[in-house]
PDB file of C-alpha atoms in Angstrom:
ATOM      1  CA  UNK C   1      35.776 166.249 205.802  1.00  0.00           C
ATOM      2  CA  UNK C   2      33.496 163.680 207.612  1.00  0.00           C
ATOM      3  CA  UNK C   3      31.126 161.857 205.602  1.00  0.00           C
ATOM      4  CA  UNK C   4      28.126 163.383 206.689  1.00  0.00           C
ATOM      5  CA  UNK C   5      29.117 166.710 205.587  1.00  0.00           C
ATOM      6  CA  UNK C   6      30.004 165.604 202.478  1.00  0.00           C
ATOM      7  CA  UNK C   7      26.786 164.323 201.964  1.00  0.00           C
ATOM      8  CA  UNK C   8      25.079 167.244 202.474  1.00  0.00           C
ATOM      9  CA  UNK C   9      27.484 169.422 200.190  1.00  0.00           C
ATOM     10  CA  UNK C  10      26.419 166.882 197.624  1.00  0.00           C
ATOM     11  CA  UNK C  11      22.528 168.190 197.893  1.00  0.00           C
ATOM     12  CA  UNK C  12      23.674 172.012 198.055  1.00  0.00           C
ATOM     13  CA  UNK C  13      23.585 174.170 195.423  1.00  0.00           C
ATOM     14  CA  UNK C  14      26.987 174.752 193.170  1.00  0.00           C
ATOM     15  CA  UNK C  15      29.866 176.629 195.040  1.00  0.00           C
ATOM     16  CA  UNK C  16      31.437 179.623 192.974  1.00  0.00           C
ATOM     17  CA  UNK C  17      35.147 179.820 193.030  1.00  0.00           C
ATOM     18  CA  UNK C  18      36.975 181.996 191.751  1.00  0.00           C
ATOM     19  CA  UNK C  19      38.891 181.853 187.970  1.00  0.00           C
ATOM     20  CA  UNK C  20      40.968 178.949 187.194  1.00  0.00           C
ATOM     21  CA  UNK C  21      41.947 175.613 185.459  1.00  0.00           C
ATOM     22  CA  UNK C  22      39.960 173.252 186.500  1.00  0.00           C
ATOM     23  CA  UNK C  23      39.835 171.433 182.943  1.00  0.00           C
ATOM     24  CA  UNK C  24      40.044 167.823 183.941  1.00  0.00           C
ATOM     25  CA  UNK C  25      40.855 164.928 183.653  1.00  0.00           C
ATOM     26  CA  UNK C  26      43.450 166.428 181.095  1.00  0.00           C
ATOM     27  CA  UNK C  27      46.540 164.307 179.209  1.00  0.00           C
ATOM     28  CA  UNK C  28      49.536 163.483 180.849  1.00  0.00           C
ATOM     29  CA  UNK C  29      52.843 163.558 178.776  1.00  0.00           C
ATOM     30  CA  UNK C  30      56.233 163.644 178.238  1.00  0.00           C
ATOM     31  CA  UNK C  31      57.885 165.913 176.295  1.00  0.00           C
ATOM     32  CA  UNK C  32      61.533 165.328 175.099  1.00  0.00           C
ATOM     33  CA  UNK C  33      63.633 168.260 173.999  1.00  0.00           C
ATOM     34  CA  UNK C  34      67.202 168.583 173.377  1.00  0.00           C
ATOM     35  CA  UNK C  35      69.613 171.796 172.112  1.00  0.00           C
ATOM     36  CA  UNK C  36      72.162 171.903 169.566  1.00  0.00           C
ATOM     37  CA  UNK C  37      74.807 170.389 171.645  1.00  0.00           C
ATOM     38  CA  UNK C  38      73.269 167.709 172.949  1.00  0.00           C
ATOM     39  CA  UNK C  39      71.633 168.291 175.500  1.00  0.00           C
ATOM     40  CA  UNK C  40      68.358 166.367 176.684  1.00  0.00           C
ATOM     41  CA  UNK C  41      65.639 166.510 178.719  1.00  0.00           C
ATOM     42  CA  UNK C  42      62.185 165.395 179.408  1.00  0.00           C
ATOM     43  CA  UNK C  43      59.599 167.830 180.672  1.00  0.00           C
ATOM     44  CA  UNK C  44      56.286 166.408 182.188  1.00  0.00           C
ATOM     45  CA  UNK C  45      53.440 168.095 180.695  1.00  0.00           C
ATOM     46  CA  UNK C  46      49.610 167.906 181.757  1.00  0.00           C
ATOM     47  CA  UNK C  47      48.936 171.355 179.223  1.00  0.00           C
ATOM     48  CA  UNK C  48      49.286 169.813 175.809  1.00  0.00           C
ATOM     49  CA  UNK C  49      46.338 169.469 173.483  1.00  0.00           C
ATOM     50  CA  UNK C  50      45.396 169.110 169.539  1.00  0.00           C
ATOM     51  CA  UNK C  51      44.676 172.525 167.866  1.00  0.00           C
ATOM     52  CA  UNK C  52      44.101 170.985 164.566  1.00  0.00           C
ATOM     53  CA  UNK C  53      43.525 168.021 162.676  1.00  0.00           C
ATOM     54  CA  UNK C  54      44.084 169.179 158.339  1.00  0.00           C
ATOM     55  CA  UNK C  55      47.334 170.331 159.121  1.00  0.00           C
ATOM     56  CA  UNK C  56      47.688 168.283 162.194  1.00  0.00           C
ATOM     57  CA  UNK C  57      48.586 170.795 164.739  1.00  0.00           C
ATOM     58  CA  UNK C  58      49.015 170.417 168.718  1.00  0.00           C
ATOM     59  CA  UNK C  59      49.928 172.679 171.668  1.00  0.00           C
ATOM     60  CA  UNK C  60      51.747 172.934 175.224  1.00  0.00           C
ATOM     61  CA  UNK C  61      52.434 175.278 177.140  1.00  0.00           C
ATOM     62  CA  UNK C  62      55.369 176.053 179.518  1.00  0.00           C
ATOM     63  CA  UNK C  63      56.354 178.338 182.316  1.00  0.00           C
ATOM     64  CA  UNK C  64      59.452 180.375 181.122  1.00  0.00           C
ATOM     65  CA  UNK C  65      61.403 179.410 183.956  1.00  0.00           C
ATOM     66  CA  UNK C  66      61.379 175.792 183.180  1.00  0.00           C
ATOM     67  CA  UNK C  67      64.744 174.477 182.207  1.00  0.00           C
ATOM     68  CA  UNK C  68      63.173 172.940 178.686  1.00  0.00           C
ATOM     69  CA  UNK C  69      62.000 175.891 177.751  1.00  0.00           C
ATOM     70  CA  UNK C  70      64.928 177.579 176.487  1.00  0.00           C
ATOM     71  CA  UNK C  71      65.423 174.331 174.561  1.00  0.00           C
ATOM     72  CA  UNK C  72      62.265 174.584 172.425  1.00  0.00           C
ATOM     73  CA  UNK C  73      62.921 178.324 171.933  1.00  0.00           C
ATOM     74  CA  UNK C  74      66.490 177.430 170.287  1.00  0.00           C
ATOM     75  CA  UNK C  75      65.667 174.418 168.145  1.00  0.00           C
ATOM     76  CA  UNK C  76      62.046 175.193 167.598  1.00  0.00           C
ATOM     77  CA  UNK C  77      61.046 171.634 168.185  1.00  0.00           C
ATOM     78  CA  UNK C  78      60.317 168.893 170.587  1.00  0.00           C
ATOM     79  CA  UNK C  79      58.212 165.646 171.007  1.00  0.00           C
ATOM     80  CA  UNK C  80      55.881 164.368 172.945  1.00  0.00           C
ATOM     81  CA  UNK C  81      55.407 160.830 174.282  1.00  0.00           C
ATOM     82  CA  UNK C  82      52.410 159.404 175.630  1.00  0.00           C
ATOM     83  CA  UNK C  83      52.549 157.876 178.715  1.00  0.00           C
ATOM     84  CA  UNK C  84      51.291 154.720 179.987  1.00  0.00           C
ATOM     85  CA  UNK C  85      50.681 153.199 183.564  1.00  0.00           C
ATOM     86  CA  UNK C  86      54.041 151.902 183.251  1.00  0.00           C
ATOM     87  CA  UNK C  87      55.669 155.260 182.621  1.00  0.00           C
ATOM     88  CA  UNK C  88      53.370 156.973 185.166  1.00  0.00           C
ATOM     89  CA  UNK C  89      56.571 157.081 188.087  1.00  0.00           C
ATOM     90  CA  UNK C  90      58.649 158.581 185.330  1.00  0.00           C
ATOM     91  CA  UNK C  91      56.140 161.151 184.300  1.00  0.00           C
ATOM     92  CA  UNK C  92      55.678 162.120 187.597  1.00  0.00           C
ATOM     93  CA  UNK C  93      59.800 162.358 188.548  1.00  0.00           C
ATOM     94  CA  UNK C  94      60.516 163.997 185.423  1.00  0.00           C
ATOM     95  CA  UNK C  95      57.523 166.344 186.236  1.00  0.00           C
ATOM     96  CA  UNK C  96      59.097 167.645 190.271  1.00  0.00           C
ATOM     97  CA  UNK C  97      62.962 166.879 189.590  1.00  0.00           C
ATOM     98  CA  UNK C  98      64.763 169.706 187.123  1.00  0.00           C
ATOM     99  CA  UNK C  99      66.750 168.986 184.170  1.00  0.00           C
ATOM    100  CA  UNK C 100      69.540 171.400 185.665  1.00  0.00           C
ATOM    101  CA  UNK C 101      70.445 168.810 188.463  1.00  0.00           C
ATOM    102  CA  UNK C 102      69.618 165.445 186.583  1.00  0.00           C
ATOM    103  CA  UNK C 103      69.808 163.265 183.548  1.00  0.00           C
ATOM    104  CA  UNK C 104      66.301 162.202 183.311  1.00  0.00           C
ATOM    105  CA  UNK C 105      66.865 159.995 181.150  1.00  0.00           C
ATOM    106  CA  UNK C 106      69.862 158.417 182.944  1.00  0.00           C
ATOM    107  CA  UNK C 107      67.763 158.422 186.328  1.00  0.00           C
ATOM    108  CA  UNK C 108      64.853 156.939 184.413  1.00  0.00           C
ATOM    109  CA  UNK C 109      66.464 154.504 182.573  1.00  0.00           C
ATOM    110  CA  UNK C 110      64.874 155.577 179.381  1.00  0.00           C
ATOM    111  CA  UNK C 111      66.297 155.363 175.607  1.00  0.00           C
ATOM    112  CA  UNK C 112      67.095 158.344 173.608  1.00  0.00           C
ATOM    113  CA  UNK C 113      65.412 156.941 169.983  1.00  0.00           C
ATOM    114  CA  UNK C 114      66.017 159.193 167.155  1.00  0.00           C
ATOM    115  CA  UNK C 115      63.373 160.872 165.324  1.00  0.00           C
ATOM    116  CA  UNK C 116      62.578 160.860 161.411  1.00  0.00           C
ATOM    117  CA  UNK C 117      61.955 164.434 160.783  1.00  0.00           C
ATOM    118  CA  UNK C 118      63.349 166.500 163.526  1.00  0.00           C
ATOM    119  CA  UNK C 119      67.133 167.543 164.207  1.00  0.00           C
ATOM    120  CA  UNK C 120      67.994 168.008 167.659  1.00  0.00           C
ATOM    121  CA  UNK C 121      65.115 166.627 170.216  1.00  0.00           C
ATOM    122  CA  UNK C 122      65.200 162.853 170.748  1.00  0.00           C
ATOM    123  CA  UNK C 123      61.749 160.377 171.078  1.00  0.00           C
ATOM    124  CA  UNK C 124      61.463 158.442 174.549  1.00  0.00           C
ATOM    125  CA  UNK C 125      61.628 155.113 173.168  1.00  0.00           C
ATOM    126  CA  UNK C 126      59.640 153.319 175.819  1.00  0.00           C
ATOM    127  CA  UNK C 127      56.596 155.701 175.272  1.00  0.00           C
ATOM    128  CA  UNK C 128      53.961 153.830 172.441  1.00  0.00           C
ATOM    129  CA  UNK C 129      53.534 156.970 170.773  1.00  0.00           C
ATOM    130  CA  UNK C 130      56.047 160.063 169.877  1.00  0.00           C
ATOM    131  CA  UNK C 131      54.620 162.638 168.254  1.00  0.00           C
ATOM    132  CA  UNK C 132      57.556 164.475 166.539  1.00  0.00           C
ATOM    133  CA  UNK C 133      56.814 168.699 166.110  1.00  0.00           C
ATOM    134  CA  UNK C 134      58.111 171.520 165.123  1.00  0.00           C
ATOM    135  CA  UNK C 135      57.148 175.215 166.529  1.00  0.00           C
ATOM    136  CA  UNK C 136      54.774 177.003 164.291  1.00  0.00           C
ATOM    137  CA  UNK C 137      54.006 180.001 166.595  1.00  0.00           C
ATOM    138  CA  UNK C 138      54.571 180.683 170.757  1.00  0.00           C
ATOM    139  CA  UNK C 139      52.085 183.052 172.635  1.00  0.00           C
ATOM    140  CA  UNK C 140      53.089 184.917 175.361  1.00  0.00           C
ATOM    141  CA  UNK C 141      50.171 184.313 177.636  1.00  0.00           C
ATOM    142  CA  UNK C 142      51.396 185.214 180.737  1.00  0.00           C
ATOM    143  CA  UNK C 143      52.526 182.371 183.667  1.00  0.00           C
ATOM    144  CA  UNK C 144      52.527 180.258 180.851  1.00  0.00           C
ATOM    145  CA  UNK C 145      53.893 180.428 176.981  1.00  0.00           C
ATOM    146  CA  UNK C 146      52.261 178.319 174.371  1.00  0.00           C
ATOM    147  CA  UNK C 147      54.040 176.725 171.708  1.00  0.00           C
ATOM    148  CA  UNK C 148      52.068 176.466 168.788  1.00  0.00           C
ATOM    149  CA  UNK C 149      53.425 173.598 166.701  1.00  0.00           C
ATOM    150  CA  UNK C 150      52.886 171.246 163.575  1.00  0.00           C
ATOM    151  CA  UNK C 151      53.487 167.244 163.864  1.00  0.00           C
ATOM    152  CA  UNK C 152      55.798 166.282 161.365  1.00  0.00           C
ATOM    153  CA  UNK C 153      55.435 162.745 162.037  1.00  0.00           C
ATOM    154  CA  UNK C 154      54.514 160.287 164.507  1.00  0.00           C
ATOM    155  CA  UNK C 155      56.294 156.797 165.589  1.00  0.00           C
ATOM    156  CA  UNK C 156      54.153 154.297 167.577  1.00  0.00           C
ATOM    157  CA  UNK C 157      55.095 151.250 168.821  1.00  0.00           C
ATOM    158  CA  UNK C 158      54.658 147.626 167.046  1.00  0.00           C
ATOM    159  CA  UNK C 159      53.689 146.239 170.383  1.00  0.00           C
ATOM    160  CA  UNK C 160      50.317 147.391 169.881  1.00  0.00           C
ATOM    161  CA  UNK C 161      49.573 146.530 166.225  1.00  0.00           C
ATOM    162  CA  UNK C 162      47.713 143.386 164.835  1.00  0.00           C
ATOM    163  CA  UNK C 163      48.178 141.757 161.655  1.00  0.00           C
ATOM    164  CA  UNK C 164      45.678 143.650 159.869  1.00  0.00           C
ATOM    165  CA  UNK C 165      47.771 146.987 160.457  1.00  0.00           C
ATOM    166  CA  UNK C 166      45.083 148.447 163.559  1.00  0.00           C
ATOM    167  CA  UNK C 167      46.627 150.594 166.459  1.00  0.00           C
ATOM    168  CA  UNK C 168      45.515 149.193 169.753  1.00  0.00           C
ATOM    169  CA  UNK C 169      46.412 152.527 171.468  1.00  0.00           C
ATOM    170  CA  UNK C 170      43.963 151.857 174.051  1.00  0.00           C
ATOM    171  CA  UNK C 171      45.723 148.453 175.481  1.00  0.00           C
ATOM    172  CA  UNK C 172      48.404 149.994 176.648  1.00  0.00           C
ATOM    173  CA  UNK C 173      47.021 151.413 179.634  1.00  0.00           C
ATOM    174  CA  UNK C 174      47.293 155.298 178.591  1.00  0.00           C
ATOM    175  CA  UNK C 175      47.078 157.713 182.032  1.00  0.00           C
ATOM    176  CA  UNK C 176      45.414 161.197 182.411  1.00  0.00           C
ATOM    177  CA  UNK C 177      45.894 163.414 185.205  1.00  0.00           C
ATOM    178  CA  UNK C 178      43.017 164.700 187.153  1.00  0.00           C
ATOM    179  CA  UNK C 179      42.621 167.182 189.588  1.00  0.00           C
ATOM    180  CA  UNK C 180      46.389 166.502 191.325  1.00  0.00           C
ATOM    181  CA  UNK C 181      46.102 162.450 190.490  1.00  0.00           C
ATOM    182  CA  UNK C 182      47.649 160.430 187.762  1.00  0.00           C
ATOM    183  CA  UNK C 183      44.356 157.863 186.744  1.00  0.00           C
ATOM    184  CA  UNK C 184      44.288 154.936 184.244  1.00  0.00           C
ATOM    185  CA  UNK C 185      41.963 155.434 181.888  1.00  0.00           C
ATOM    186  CA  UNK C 186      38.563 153.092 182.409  1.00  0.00           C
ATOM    187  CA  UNK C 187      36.982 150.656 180.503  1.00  0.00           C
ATOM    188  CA  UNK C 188      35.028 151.464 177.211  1.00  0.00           C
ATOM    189  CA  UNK C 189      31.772 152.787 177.889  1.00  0.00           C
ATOM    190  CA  UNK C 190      31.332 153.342 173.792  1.00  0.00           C
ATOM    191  CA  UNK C 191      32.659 154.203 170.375  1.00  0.00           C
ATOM    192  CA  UNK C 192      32.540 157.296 168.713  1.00  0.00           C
ATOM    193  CA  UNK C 193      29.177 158.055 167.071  1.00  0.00           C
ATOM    194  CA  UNK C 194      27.616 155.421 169.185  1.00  0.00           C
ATOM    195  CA  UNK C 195      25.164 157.763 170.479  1.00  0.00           C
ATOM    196  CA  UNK C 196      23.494 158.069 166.808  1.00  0.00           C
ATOM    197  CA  UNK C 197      24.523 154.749 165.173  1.00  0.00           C
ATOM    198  CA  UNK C 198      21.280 152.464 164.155  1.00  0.00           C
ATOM    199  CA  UNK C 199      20.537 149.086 166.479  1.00  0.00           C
ATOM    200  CA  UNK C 200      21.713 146.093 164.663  1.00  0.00           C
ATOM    201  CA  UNK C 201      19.158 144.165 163.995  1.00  0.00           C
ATOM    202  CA  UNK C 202      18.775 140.443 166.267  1.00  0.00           C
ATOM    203  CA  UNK C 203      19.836 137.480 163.928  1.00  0.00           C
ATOM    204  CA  UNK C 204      17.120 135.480 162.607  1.00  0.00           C
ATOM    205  CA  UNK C 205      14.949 138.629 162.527  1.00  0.00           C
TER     206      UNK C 205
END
């Protein structure tokens, strides 16, 4: 599409489309499941979300067909890693290759770390954060079945954390996908409640 055209699409009125997800720019993560023999595998998810915060509560959802699903449906569990600019390659190999034909985490190179609270699905250790949970509820939605789950606990690296005990999540370049393209997030454009908070007053003033 030339740029001219573009340019005038810009000035139109909004197009209608039809019905779909166009929720963006949306987490991109790795989840890490295993069965009862031992089997792993990491599934790349852009579908996962927080449902709630008092319990703390989160959500993906999976097509049926996927070869991790019938690992969460036996063990009821599974955890999910962030993923950084460093893991972005992985995310995105794990996300096209199947876990029927491939180690993932042979191919990838990644560690198998063991989790606190859960029995079967292992952490990806080279992810900051693994958020450990187990399935609370799975809705049958249609393409796509939601698993319902609560986090039991949550490991984050030490790479991130300053002597006063504060999480530096944000340093470690965290990526969202966004419309078919994995982004870094930006720079800081403000803190929550920033919009409301009073102006300090100048010094000397």
């Amino acid at each position: 599409m030339s740029k001219e055209i573009y340019g005038k699409m810009e000035n139109n009125k909004k197009i209608v489309w039809k019905p779909g997800n166009m929720l963006y720019p949306v987490p991109a993560v790795m989840v890490s499941v295993a069965d009862f023999f031992g089997n792993n595998n990491i599934i790349t998810v852009a579908w996962a979300g927080t449902l709630c915060s008092d319990p703390p509560m989160v959500s993906i959802s999976i097509r049926p067909k996927r070869h991790s699903y019938s690992m969460i449906k036996e063990t009821g569990e599974f955890v999910i890693n962030l993923v950084t600019e460093e893991l972005a390659y992985g995310a995105d190999w794990c996300g096209v290759k199947s876990g029927r034909d491939f180690d993932k985490f042979k191919e990838m190179g990644y560690t198998a770390g063991k989790t606190v609270k859960l029995k079967a699905a292992p952490t990806i250790e080279e992810s900051p954060v693994n958020i450990e949970c187990k399935v609370n509820k799975v809705m049958e939605l249609g393409s796509h079945h939601m698993f319902m789950a609560d986090v039991v606990c949550v490991q984050v690296s030490g790479k991130y954390m300053d002597k006063a005990g504060r999480f530096h999540l944000n340093d470690g370049g965290l990526v969202a996908y966004s419309h078919g393209d994995y982004r870094k997030l930006g720079k800081k454009i403000g803190t929550f409640g920033y919009s409301v908070a009073k102006k300090r007053k100048r010094s000397g003033k």
